[in-house]
mmCIF file with all atom_site columns, C-alpha atoms in Angstrom:
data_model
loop_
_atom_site.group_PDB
_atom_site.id
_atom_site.type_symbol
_atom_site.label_atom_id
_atom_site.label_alt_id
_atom_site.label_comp_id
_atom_site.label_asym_id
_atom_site.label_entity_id
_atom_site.label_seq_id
_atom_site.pdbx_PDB_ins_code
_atom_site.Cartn_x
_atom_site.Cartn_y
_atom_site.Cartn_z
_atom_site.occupancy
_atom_site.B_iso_or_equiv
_atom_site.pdbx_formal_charge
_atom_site.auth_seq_id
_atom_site.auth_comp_id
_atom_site.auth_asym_id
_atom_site.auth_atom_id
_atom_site.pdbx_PDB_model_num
ATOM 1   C CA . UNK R 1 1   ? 12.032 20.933 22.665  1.00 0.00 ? 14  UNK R CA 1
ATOM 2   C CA . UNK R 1 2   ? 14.679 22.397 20.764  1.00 0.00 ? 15  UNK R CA 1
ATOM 3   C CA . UNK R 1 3   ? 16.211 21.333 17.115  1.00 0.00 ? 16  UNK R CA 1
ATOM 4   C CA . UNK R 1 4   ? 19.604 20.958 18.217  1.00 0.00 ? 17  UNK R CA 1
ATOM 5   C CA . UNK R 1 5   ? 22.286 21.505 15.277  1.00 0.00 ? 18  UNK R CA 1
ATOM 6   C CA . UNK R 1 6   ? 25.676 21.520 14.446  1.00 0.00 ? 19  UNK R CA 1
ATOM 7   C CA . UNK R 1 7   ? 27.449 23.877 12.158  1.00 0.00 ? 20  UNK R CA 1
ATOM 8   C CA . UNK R 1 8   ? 30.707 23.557 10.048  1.00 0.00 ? 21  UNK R CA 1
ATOM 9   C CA . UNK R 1 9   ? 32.363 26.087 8.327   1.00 0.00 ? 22  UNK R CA 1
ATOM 10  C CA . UNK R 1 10  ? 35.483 27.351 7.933   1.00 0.00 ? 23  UNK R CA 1
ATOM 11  C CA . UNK R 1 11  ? 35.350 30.356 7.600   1.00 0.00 ? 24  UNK R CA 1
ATOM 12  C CA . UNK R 1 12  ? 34.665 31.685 11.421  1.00 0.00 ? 25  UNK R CA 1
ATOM 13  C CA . UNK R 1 13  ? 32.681 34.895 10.127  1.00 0.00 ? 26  UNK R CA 1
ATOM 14  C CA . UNK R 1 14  ? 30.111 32.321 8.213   1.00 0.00 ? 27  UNK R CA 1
ATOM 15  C CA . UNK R 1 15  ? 30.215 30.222 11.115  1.00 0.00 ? 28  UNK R CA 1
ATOM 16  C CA . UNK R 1 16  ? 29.004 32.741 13.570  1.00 0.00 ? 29  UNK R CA 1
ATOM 17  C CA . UNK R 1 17  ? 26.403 34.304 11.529  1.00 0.00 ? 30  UNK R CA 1
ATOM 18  C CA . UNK R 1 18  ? 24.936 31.142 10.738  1.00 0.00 ? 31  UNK R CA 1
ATOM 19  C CA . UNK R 1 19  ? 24.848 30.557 14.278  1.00 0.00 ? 32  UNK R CA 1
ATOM 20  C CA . UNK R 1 20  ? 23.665 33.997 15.445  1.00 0.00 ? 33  UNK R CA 1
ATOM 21  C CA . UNK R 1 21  ? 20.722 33.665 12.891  1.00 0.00 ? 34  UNK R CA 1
ATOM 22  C CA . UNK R 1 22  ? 19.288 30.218 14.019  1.00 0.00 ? 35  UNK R CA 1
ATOM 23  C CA . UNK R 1 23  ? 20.093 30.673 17.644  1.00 0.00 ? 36  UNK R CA 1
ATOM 24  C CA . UNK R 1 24  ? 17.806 33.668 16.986  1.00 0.00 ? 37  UNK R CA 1
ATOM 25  C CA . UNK R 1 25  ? 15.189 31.518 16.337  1.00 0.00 ? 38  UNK R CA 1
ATOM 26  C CA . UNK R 1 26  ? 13.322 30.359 19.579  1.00 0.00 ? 39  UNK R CA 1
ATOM 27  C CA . UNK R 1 27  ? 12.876 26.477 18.533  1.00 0.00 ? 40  UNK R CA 1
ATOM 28  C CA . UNK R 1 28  ? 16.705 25.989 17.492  1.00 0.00 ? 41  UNK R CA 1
ATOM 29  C CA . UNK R 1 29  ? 19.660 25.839 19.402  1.00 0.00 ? 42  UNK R CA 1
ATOM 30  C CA . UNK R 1 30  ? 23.373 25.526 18.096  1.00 0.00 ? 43  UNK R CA 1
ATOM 31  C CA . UNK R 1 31  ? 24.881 22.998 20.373  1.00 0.00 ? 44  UNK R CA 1
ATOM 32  C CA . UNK R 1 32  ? 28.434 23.320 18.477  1.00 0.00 ? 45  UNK R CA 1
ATOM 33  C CA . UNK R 1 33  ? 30.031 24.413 15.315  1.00 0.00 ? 46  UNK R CA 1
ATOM 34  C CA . UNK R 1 34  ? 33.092 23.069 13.737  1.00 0.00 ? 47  UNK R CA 1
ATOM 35  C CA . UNK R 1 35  ? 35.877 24.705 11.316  1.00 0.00 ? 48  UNK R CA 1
ATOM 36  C CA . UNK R 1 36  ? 36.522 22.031 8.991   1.00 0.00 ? 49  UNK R CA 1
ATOM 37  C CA . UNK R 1 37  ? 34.953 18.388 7.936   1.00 0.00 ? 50  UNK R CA 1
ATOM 38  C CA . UNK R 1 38  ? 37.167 16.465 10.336  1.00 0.00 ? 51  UNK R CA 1
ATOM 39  C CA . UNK R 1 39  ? 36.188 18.480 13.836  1.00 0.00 ? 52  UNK R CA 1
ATOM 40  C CA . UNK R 1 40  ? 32.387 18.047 12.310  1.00 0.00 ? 53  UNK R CA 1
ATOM 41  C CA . UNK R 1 41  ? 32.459 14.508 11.827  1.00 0.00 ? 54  UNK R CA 1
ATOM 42  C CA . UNK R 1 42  ? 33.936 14.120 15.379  1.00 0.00 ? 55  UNK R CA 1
ATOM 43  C CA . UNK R 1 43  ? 31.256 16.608 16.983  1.00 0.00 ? 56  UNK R CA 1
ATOM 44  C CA . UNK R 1 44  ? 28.246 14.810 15.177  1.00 0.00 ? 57  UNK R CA 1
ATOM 45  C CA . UNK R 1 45  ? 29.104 11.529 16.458  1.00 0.00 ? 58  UNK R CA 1
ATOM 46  C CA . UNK R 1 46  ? 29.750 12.894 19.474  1.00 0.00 ? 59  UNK R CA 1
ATOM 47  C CA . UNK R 1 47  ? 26.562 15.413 20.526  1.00 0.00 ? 60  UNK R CA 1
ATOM 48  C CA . UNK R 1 48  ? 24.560 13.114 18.466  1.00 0.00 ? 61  UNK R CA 1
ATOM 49  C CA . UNK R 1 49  ? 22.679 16.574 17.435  1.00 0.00 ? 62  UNK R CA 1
ATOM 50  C CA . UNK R 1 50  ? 19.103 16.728 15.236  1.00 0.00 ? 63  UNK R CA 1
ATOM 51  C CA . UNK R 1 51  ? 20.616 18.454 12.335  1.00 0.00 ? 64  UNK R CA 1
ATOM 52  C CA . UNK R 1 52  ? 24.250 19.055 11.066  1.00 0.00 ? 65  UNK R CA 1
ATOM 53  C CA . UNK R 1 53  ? 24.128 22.263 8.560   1.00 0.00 ? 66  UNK R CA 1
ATOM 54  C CA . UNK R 1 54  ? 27.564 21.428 6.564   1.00 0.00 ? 67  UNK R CA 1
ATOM 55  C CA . UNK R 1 55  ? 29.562 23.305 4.157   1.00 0.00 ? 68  UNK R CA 1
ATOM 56  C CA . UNK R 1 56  ? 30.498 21.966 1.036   1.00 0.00 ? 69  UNK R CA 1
ATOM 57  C CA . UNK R 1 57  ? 34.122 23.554 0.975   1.00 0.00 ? 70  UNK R CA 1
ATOM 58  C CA . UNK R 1 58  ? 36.131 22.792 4.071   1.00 0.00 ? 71  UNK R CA 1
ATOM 59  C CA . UNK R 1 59  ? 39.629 21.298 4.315   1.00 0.00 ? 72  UNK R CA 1
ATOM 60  C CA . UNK R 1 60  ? 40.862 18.428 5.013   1.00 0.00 ? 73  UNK R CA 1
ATOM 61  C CA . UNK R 1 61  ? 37.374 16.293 5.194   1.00 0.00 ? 74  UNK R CA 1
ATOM 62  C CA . UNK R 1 62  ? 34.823 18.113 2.698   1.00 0.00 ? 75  UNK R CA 1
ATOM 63  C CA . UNK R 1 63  ? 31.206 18.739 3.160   1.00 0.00 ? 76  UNK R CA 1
ATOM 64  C CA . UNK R 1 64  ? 29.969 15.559 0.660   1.00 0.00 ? 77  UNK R CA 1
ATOM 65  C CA . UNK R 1 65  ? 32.497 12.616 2.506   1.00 0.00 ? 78  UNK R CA 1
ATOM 66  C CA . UNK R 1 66  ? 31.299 14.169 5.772   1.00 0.00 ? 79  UNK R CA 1
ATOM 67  C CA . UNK R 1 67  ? 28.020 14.091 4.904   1.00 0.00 ? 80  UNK R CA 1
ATOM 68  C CA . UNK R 1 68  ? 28.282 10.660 3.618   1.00 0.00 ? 81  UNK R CA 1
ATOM 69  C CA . UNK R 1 69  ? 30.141 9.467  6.860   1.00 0.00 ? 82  UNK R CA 1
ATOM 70  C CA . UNK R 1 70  ? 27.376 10.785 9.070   1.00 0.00 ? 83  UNK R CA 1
ATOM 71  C CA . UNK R 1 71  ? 24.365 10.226 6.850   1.00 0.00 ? 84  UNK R CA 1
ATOM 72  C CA . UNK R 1 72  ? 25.498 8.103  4.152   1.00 0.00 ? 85  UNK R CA 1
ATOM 73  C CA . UNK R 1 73  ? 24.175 4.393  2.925   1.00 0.00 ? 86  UNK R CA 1
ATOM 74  C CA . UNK R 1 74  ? 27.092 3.018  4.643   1.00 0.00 ? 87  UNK R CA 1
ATOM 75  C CA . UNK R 1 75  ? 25.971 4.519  8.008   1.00 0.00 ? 88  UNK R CA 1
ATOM 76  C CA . UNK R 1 76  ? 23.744 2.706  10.760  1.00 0.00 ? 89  UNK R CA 1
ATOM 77  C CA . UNK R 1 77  ? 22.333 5.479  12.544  1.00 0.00 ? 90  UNK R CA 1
ATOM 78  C CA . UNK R 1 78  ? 22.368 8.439  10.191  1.00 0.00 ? 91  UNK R CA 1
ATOM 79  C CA . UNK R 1 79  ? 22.176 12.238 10.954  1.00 0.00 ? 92  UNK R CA 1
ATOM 80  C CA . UNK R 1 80  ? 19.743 14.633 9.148   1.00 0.00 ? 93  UNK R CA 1
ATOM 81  C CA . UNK R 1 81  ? 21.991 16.822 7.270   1.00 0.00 ? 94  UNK R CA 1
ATOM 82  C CA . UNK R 1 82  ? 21.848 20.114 4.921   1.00 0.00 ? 95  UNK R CA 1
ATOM 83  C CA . UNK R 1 83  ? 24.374 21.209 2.874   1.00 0.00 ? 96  UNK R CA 1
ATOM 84  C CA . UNK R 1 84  ? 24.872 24.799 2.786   1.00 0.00 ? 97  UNK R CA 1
ATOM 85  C CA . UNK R 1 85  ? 27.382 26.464 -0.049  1.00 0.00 ? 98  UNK R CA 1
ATOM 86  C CA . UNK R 1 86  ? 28.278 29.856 -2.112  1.00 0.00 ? 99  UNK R CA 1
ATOM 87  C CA . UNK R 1 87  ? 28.632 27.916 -5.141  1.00 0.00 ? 100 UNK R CA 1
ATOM 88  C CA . UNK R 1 88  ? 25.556 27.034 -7.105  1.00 0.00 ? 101 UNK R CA 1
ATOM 89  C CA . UNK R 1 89  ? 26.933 24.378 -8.867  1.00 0.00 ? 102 UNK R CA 1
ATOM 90  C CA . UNK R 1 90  ? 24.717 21.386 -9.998  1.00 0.00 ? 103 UNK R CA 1
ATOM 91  C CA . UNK R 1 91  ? 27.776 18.614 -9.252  1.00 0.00 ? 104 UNK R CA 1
ATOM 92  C CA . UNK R 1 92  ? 27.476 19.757 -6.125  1.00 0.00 ? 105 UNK R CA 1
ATOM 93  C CA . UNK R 1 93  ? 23.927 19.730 -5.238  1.00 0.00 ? 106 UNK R CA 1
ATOM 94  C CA . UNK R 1 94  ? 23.632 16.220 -6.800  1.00 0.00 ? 107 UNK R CA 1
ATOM 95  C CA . UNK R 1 95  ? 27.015 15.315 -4.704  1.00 0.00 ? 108 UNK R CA 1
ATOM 96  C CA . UNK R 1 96  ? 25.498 16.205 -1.731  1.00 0.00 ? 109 UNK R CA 1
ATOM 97  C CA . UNK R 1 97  ? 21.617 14.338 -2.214  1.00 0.00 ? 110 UNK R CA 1
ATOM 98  C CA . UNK R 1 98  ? 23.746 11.206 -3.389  1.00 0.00 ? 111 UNK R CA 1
ATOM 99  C CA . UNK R 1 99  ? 25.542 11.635 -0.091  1.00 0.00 ? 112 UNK R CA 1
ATOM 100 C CA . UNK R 1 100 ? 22.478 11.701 2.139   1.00 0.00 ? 113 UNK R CA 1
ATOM 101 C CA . UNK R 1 101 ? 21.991 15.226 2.836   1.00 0.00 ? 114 UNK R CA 1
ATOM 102 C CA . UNK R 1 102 ? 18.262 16.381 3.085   1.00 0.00 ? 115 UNK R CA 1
ATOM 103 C CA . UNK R 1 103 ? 18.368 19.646 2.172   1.00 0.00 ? 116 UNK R CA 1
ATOM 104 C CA . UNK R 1 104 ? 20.792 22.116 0.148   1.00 0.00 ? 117 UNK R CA 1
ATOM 105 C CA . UNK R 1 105 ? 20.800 25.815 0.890   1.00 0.00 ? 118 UNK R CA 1
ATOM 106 C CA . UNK R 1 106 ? 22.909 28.770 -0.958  1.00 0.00 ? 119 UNK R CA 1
ATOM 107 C CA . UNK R 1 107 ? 24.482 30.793 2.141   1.00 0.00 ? 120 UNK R CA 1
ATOM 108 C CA . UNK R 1 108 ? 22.495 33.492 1.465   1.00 0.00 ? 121 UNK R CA 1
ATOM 109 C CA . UNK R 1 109 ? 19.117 31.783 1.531   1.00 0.00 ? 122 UNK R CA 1
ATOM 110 C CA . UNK R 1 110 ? 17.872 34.034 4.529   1.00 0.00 ? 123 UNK R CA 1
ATOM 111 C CA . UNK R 1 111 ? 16.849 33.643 8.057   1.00 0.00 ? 124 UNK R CA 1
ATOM 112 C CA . UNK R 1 112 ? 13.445 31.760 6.886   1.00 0.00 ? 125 UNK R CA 1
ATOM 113 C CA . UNK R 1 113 ? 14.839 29.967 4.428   1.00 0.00 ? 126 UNK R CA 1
ATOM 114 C CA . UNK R 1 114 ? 17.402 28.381 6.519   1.00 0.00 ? 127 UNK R CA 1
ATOM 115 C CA . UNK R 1 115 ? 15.226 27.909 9.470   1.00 0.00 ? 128 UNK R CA 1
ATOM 116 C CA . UNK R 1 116 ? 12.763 26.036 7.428   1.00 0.00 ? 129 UNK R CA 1
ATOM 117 C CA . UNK R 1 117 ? 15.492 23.790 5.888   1.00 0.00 ? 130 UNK R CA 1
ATOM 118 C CA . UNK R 1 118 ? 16.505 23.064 9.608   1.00 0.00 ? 131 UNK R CA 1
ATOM 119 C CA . UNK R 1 119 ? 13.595 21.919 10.922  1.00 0.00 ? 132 UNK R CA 1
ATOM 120 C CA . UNK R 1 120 ? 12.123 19.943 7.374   1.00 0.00 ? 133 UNK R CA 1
ATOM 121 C CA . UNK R 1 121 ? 15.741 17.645 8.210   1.00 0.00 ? 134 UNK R CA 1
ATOM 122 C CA . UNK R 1 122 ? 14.647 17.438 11.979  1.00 0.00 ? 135 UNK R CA 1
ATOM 123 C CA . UNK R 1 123 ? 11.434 16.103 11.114  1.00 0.00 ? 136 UNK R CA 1
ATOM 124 C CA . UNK R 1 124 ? 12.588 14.072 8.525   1.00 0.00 ? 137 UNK R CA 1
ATOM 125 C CA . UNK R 1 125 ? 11.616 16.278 5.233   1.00 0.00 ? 138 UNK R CA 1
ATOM 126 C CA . UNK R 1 126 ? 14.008 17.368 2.895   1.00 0.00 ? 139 UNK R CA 1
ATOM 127 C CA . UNK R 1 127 ? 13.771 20.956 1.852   1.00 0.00 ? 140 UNK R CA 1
ATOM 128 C CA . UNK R 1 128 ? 16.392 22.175 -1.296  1.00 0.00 ? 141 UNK R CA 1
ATOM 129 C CA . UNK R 1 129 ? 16.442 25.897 -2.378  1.00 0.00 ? 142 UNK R CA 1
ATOM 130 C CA . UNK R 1 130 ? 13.670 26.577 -4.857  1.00 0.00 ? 143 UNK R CA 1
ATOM 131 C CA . UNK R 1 131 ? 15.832 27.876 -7.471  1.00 0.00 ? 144 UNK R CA 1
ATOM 132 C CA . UNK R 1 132 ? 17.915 24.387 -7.307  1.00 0.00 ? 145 UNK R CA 1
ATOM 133 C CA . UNK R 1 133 ? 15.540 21.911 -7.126  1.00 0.00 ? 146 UNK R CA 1
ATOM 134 C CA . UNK R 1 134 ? 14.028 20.049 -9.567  1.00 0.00 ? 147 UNK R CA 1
ATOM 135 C CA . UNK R 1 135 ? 16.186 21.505 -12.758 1.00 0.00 ? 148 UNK R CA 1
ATOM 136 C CA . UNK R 1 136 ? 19.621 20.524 -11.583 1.00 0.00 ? 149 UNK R CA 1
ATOM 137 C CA . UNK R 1 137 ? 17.604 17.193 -10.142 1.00 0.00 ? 150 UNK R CA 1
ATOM 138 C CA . UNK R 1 138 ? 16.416 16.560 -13.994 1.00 0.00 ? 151 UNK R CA 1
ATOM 139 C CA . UNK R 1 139 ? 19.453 17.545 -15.575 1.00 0.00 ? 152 UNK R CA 1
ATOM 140 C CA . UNK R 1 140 ? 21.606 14.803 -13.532 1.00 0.00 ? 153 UNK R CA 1
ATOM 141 C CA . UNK R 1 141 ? 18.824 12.245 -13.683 1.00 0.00 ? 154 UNK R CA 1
ATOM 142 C CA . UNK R 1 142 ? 20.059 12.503 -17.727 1.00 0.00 ? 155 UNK R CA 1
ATOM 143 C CA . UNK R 1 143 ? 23.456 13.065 -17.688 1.00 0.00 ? 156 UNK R CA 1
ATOM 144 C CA . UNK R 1 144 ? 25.133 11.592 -13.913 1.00 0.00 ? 157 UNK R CA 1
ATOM 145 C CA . UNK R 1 145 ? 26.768 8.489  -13.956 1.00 0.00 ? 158 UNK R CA 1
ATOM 146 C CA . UNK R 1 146 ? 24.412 6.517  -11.631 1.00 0.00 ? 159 UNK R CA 1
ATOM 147 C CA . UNK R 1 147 ? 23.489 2.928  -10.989 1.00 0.00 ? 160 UNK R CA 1
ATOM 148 C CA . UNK R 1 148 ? 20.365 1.494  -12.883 1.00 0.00 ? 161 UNK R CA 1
ATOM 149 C CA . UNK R 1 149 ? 17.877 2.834  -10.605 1.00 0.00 ? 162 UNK R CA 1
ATOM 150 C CA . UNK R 1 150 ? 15.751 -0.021 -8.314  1.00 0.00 ? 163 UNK R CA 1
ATOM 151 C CA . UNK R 1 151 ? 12.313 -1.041 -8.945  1.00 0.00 ? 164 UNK R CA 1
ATOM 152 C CA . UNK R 1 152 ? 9.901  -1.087 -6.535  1.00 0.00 ? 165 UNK R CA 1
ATOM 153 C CA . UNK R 1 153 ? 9.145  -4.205 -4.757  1.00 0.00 ? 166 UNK R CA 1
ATOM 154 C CA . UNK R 1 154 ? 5.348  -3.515 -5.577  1.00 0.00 ? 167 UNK R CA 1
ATOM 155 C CA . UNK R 1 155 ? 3.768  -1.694 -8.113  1.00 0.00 ? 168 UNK R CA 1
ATOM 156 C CA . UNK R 1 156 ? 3.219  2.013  -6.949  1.00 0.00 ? 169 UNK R CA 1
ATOM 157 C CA . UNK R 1 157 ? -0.784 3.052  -6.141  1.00 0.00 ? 170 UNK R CA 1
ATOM 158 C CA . UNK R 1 158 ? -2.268 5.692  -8.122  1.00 0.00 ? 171 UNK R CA 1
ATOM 159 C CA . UNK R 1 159 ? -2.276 7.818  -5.266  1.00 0.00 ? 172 UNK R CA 1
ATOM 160 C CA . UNK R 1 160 ? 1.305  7.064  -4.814  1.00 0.00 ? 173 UNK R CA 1
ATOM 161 C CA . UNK R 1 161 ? 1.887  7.978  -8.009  1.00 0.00 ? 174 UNK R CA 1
ATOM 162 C CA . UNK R 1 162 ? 0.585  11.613 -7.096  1.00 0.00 ? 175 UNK R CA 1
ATOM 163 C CA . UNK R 1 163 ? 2.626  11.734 -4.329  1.00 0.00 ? 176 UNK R CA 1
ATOM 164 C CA . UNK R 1 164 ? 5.585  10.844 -5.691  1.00 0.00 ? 177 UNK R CA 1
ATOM 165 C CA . UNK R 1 165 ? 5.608  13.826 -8.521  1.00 0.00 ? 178 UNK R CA 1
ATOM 166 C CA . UNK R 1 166 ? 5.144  15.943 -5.577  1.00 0.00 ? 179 UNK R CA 1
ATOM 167 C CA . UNK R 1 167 ? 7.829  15.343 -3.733  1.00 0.00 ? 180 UNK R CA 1
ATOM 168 C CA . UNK R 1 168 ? 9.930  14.977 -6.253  1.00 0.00 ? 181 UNK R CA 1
ATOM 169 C CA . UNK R 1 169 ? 8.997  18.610 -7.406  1.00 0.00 ? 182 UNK R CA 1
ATOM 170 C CA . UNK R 1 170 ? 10.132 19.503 -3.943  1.00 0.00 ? 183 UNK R CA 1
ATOM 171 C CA . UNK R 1 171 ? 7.056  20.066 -2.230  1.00 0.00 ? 184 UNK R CA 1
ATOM 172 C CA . UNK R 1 172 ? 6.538  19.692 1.796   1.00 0.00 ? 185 UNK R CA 1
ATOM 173 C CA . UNK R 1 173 ? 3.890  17.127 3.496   1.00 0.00 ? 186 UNK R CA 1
ATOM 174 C CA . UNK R 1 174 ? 1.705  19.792 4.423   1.00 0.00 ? 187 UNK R CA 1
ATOM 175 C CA . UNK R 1 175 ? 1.524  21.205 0.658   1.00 0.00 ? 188 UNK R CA 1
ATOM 176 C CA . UNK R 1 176 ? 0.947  17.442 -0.447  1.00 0.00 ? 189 UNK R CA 1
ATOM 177 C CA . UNK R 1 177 ? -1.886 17.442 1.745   1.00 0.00 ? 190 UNK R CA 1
ATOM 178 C CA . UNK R 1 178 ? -3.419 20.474 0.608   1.00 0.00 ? 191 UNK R CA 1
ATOM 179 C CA . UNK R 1 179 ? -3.194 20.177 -3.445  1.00 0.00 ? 192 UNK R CA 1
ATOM 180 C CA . UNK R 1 180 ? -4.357 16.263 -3.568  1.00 0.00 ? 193 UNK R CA 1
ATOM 181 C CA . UNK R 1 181 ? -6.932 17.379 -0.536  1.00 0.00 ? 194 UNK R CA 1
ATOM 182 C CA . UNK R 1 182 ? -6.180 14.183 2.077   1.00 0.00 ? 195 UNK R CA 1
ATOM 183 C CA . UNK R 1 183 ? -5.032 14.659 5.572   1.00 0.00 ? 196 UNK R CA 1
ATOM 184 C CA . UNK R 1 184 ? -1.545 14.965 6.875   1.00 0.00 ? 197 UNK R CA 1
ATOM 185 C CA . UNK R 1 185 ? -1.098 11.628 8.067   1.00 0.00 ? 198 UNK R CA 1
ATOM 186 C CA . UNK R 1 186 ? -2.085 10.236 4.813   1.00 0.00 ? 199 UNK R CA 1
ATOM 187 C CA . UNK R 1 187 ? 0.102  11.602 2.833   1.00 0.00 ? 200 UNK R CA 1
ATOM 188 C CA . UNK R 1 188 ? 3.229  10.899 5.371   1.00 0.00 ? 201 UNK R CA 1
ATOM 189 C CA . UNK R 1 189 ? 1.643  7.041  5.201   1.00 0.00 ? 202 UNK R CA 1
ATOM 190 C CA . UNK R 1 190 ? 1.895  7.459  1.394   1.00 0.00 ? 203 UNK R CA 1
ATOM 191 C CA . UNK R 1 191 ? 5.539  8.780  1.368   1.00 0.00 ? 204 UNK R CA 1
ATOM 192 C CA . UNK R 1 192 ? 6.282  6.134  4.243   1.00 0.00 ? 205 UNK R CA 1
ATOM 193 C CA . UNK R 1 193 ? 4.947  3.283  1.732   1.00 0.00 ? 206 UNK R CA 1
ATOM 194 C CA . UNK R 1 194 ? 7.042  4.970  -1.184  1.00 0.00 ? 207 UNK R CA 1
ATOM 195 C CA . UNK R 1 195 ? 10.178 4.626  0.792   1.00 0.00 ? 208 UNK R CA 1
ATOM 196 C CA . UNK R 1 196 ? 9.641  0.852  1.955   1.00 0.00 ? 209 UNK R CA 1
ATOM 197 C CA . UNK R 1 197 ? 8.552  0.158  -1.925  1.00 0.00 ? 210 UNK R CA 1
ATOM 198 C CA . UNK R 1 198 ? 11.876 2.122  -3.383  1.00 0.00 ? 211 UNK R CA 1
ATOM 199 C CA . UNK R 1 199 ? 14.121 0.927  -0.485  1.00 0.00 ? 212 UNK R CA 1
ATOM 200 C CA . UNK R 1 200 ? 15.072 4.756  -0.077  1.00 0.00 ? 213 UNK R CA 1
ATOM 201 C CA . UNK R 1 201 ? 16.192 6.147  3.544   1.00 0.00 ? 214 UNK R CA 1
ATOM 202 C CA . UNK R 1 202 ? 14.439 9.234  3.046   1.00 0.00 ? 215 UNK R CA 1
ATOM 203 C CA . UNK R 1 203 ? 12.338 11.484 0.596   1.00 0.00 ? 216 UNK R CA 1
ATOM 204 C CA . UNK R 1 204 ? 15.337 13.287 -0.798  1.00 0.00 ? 217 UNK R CA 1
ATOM 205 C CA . UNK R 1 205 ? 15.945 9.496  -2.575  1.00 0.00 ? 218 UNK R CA 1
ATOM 206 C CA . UNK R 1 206 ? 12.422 9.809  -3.551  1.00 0.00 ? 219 UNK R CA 1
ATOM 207 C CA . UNK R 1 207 ? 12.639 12.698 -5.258  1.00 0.00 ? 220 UNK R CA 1
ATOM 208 C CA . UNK R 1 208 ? 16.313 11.241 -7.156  1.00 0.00 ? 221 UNK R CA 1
ATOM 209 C CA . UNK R 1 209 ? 14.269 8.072  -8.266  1.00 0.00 ? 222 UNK R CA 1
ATOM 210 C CA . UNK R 1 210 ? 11.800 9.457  -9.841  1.00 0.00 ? 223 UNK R CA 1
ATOM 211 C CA . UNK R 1 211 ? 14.060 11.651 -12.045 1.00 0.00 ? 224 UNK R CA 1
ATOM 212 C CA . UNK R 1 212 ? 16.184 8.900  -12.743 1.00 0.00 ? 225 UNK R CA 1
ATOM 213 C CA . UNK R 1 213 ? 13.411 6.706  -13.977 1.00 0.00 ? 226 UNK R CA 1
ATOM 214 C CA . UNK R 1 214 ? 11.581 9.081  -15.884 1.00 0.00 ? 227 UNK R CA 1
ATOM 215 C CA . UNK R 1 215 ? 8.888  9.045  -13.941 1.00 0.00 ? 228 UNK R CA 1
ATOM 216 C CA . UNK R 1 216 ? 8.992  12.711 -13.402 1.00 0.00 ? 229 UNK R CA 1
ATOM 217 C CA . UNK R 1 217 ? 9.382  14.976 -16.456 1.00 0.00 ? 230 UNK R CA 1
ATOM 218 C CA . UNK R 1 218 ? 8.922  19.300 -16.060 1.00 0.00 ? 231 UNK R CA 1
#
């Protein structure tokens, strides 16, 4: 089956090529796209789609409150949804993760790029431009005003441990698998026990606690 998305952005030329390039793609299919925060918000709850690709900049409603009204803490049943901007601006990216986006693309990612962000939120990854990442994640986890970050409810495994810099540094299940050399399905069991120890909703908040407790240092 399809990954059905949503896309906001108001600008209609943006809009339309965003759509154009993942409708391209055979395993994707936009279902509706919206020209400001408001109409997305509406849509989302509405088609109830897979993904919502957001823009940070859009009137009335921006990209971060309607990211954290459809995937926030606050929210029951949250979306998956990327953030996708022009501006590479760390408040932003950090914004948006704090929000409960899984992924944060620069508009002109590429076709692969943004496909591969699409589908890592469908399936419950997180994928963040490369050249974002882990920098602007370090530099907040120092200088963002943030709650003291939770402890874990149990001590985290050795293996855990491994898994944990991994993610945080971005990197996808399948490339977990392959540098620590253990299956698939371990390592999502690994990132699954992570999240239940951490109380986090996803491994975007994985990768944010483990900057913010020093766990993780590059």
């Amino acid at each position: 089956m399809s990954v059905r998305v949503v896309v906001a952005d108001d600008q209609e030329i943006v809009r339309t090529g965003l759509a154009i390039m993942l409708n391209a793609q055979p395993d994707i299919e936009v279902v509706g796209e919206a020209g400001d925060g408001r109409q997305a918000v509406e849509l989302a709850r509405r088609l109830r789609p897979d993904v919502c690709l957001l823009d940070i900049r859009m009137p009335g409603i921006d990209g971060i409150e309607a990211t954290r009204l459809l995937a926030g803490p606050a929210v029951a049943d949250p979306l998956a949804v990327v953030v996708i901007t022009t501006f590479d601006l760390d408040e932003y990216v950090y914004a948006a993760l704090r929000a409960g986006a899984r992924g944060f693309l620069l508009k002109d990612a590429g076709t692969a790029l943004l496909g591969q962000a699409v589908r890592a939120a469908a399936s419950g990854d997180a994928l963040i431009a490369p050249n974002i990442t882990t920098r602007l994640l370090k530099a907040f986890a120092g200088t963002a005003p943030a709650p003291v970050p939770r402890q874990p409810v149990d001590p985290l495994t050795e293996r855990e441990e491994q898994v944990l810099a991994l993610v945080a540094r971005g990197r996808t299940n399948a490339e977990v698998a392959a540098e620590l050399f253990i299956t698939l399905s371990t390592v999502k069991t690994h990132v699954t026990s992570l999240m239940n120890k951490l109380g986090a909703r996803n491994r975007v908040e994985v990768a944010i606690w483990a900057f913010e407790t020093r766990r993780i240092e590059l």
